[in-house]
Amino acid sequence: MLGGGGVDGAIHRAAGPALLEACRQVPEVRSGVRCPTGEARITPGGELPAKWVIHTVGPVYHSPERSAPLLEAAYRNSLELANQQGLKRVAFPAISCGVFGYPLGEAAEIAVRTAKAEAGGLEEVAFMLFDQKTLDVWLQAAKAAGLQEEGSSGSGGGEL
């Protein structure tokens, strides 16, 4: 939540110092932890076009039995917060698929299945993906779940 690397760092750089200040206002649940793995928190979006940022922590991948429930919880709790806040749209990265080592196929299936089941009143759940390989895997998961992509971009990743 405090602007480390990866997606978190990119969001913080784009949002400016107001997001960092909002994150610092989120109480610690234990020393140094504001958002435990699988949980979600919401803050104002700072200078982002989005009014809100939902923060979640996905698991470091160990095994499907150990990691899958935590990844599903990260998506589910984020969607629940979006619905509680009355949001209409939410966008996710491929949670835990970078340095946390989650296999793309397993992560995509969990992400798409959870979004389909837990979208609630949201009009749109988008996945903003880093590269073409990740996009292709998510598109396969969406197809397997009986979903149709709204739009995708060719080279360099895209949106599902």
One Martini backbone bead per residue (centre of mass of N, CA, C, O) as a GRO file, in nm:
protein
  160
    1MET     BB    1   0.049   0.066  -0.007
    2LEU     BB    2   0.345   0.240  -0.021
    3GLY     BB    3   0.494   0.217  -0.308
    4GLY     BB    4   0.649   0.010  -0.443
    5GLY     BB    5   0.640  -0.206  -0.672
    6GLY     BB    6   0.505  -0.230  -0.959
    7VAL     BB    7   0.184  -0.149  -0.952
    8ASP     BB    8   0.200   0.014  -0.694
    9GLY     BB    9   0.416   0.215  -0.790
   10ALA     BB   10   0.266   0.320  -1.043
   11ILE     BB   11   0.022   0.434  -0.895
   12HIS     BB   12   0.173   0.628  -0.708
   13ARG     BB   13   0.308   0.799  -0.927
   14ALA     BB   14   0.033   0.890  -1.060
   15ALA     BB   15  -0.115   1.000  -0.783
   16GLY     BB   16   0.068   1.092  -0.576
   17PRO     BB   17   0.089   1.201  -0.241
   18ALA     BB   18  -0.212   1.153  -0.157
   19LEU     BB   19  -0.205   0.844  -0.155
   20LEU     BB   20   0.006   0.799   0.060
   21GLU     BB   21  -0.147   0.947   0.282
   22ALA     BB   22  -0.398   0.765   0.277
   23CYS     BB   23  -0.244   0.502   0.346
   24ARG     BB   24  -0.134   0.603   0.625
   25GLN     BB   25  -0.438   0.609   0.747
   26VAL     BB   26  -0.428   0.318   0.752
   27PRO     BB   27  -0.448   0.086   0.970
   28GLU     BB   28  -0.275  -0.120   1.156
   29VAL     BB   29  -0.292  -0.471   1.234
   30ARG     BB   30   0.019  -0.477   1.224
   31SER     BB   31   0.333  -0.445   1.200
   32GLY     BB   32   0.341  -0.306   0.874
   33VAL     BB   33   0.018  -0.384   0.842
   34ARG     BB   34  -0.276  -0.290   0.646
   35CYS     BB   35  -0.292  -0.547   0.430
   36PRO     BB   36  -0.369  -0.845   0.421
   37THR     BB   37  -0.377  -1.127   0.279
   38GLY     BB   38  -0.685  -1.109   0.086
   39GLU     BB   39  -0.737  -0.827   0.138
   40ALA     BB   40  -0.906  -0.494   0.154
   41ARG     BB   41  -0.868  -0.148   0.050
   42ILE     BB   42  -0.977   0.203   0.059
   43THR     BB   43  -0.899   0.498  -0.139
   44PRO     BB   44  -0.823   0.769  -0.253
   45GLY     BB   45  -0.681   0.861  -0.587
   46GLY     BB   46  -0.590   1.135  -0.609
   47GLU     BB   47  -0.457   1.210  -0.938
   48LEU     BB   48  -0.643   1.023  -1.051
   49PRO     BB   49  -0.916   0.955  -1.243
   50ALA     BB   50  -0.975   0.788  -1.015
   51LYS     BB   51  -1.137   0.815  -0.710
   52TRP     BB   52  -1.043   0.515  -0.648
   53VAL     BB   53  -0.852   0.277  -0.444
   54ILE     BB   54  -0.789  -0.066  -0.449
   55HIS     BB   55  -0.638  -0.262  -0.205
   56THR     BB   56  -0.426  -0.553  -0.246
   57VAL     BB   57  -0.310  -0.886  -0.139
   58GLY     BB   58  -0.137  -1.126  -0.268
   59PRO     BB   59   0.009  -1.420  -0.303
   60VAL     BB   60   0.258  -1.621  -0.257
   61TYR     BB   61   0.361  -1.881  -0.435
   62HIS     BB   62   0.327  -2.242  -0.359
   63SER     BB   63   0.024  -2.359  -0.386
   64PRO     BB   64  -0.294  -2.414  -0.465
   65GLU     BB   65  -0.400  -2.480  -0.177
   66ARG     BB   66  -0.269  -2.218  -0.043
   67SER     BB   67  -0.318  -1.975  -0.267
   68ALA     BB   68  -0.608  -1.967  -0.393
   69PRO     BB   69  -0.780  -1.853  -0.153
   70LEU     BB   70  -0.624  -1.579  -0.145
   71LEU     BB   71  -0.675  -1.482  -0.433
   72GLU     BB   72  -0.980  -1.492  -0.423
   73ALA     BB   73  -1.006  -1.293  -0.183
   74ALA     BB   74  -0.883  -1.047  -0.319
   75TYR     BB   75  -1.105  -1.019  -0.531
   76ARG     BB   76  -1.362  -1.036  -0.356
   77ASN     BB   77  -1.295  -0.797  -0.159
   78SER     BB   78  -1.274  -0.585  -0.382
   79LEU     BB   79  -1.562  -0.615  -0.495
   80GLU     BB   80  -1.706  -0.552  -0.233
   81LEU     BB   81  -1.600  -0.263  -0.204
   82ALA     BB   82  -1.708  -0.155  -0.470
   83ASN     BB   83  -2.006  -0.204  -0.396
   84GLN     BB   84  -2.016  -0.042  -0.129
   85GLN     BB   85  -1.925   0.230  -0.291
   86GLY     BB   86  -2.087   0.230  -0.580
   87LEU     BB   87  -1.947   0.119  -0.809
   88LYS     BB   88  -1.922   0.045  -1.172
   89ARG     BB   89  -1.600   0.022  -1.190
   90VAL     BB   90  -1.322  -0.214  -1.241
   91ALA     BB   91  -0.962  -0.266  -1.211
   92PHE     BB   92  -0.721  -0.523  -1.287
   93PRO     BB   93  -0.461  -0.695  -1.232
   94ALA     BB   94  -0.228  -0.956  -1.211
   95ILE     BB   95  -0.243  -1.097  -0.935
   96SER     BB   96   0.073  -1.237  -0.837
   97CYS     BB   97   0.233  -1.258  -1.140
   98GLY     BB   98   0.498  -1.165  -1.061
   99VAL     BB   99   0.708  -1.189  -0.800
  100PHE     BB  100   0.494  -1.406  -0.671
  101GLY     BB  101   0.460  -1.653  -0.899
  102TYR     BB  102   0.195  -1.688  -1.037
  103PRO     BB  103   0.034  -1.878  -1.242
  104LEU     BB  104  -0.143  -1.771  -1.502
  105GLY     BB  105  -0.367  -1.985  -1.539
  106GLU     BB  106  -0.461  -1.997  -1.245
  107ALA     BB  107  -0.513  -1.693  -1.205
  108ALA     BB  108  -0.718  -1.648  -1.433
  109GLU     BB  109  -0.935  -1.841  -1.336
  110ILE     BB  110  -0.984  -1.701  -1.065
  111ALA     BB  111  -1.044  -1.415  -1.162
  112VAL     BB  112  -1.282  -1.476  -1.353
  113ARG     BB  113  -1.462  -1.639  -1.164
  114THR     BB  114  -1.486  -1.423  -0.941
  115ALA     BB  115  -1.597  -1.192  -1.113
  116LYS     BB  116  -1.851  -1.339  -1.209
  117ALA     BB  117  -1.965  -1.407  -0.911
  118GLU     BB  118  -1.888  -1.093  -0.763
  119ALA     BB  119  -1.988  -0.825  -0.917
  120GLY     BB  120  -2.275  -0.751  -0.894
  121GLY     BB  121  -2.332  -0.402  -0.960
  122LEU     BB  122  -2.133  -0.411  -1.173
  123GLU     BB  123  -2.068  -0.315  -1.509
  124GLU     BB  124  -1.740  -0.343  -1.476
  125VAL     BB  125  -1.472  -0.583  -1.534
  126ALA     BB  126  -1.129  -0.528  -1.552
  127PHE     BB  127  -0.821  -0.623  -1.725
  128MET     BB  128  -0.492  -0.504  -1.675
  129LEU     BB  129  -0.236  -0.601  -1.894
  130PHE     BB  130   0.106  -0.621  -1.962
  131ASP     BB  131   0.086  -0.858  -2.182
  132GLN     BB  132   0.015  -1.077  -2.430
  133LYS     BB  133   0.037  -1.337  -2.270
  134THR     BB  134  -0.159  -1.258  -2.045
  135LEU     BB  135  -0.399  -1.193  -2.221
  136ASP     BB  136  -0.431  -1.474  -2.350
  137VAL     BB  137  -0.489  -1.623  -2.086
  138TRP     BB  138  -0.742  -1.457  -2.007
  139LEU     BB  139  -0.906  -1.521  -2.261
  140GLN     BB  140  -0.921  -1.824  -2.208
  141ALA     BB  141  -1.069  -1.801  -1.936
  142ALA     BB  142  -1.316  -1.649  -2.043
  143LYS     BB  143  -1.407  -1.861  -2.242
  144ALA     BB  144  -1.435  -2.095  -2.032
  145ALA     BB  145  -1.658  -1.903  -1.870
  146GLY     BB  146  -1.846  -1.761  -2.098
  147LEU     BB  147  -1.694  -1.510  -2.194
  148GLN     BB  148  -1.671  -1.187  -2.337
  149GLU     BB  149  -1.490  -0.968  -2.487
  150GLU     BB  150  -1.480  -0.616  -2.514
  151GLY     BB  151  -1.160  -0.579  -2.530
  152SER     BB  152  -0.850  -0.564  -2.717
  153SER     BB  153  -0.508  -0.565  -2.747
  154GLY     BB  154  -0.243  -0.634  -2.895
  155SER     BB  155   0.031  -0.521  -2.835
  156GLY     BB  156   0.141  -0.515  -2.499
  157GLY     BB  157  -0.138  -0.589  -2.421
  158GLY     BB  158  -0.441  -0.527  -2.213
  159GLU     BB  159  -0.796  -0.555  -2.224
  160LEU     BB  160  -1.084  -0.743  -2.066
   0.00000   0.00000   0.00000
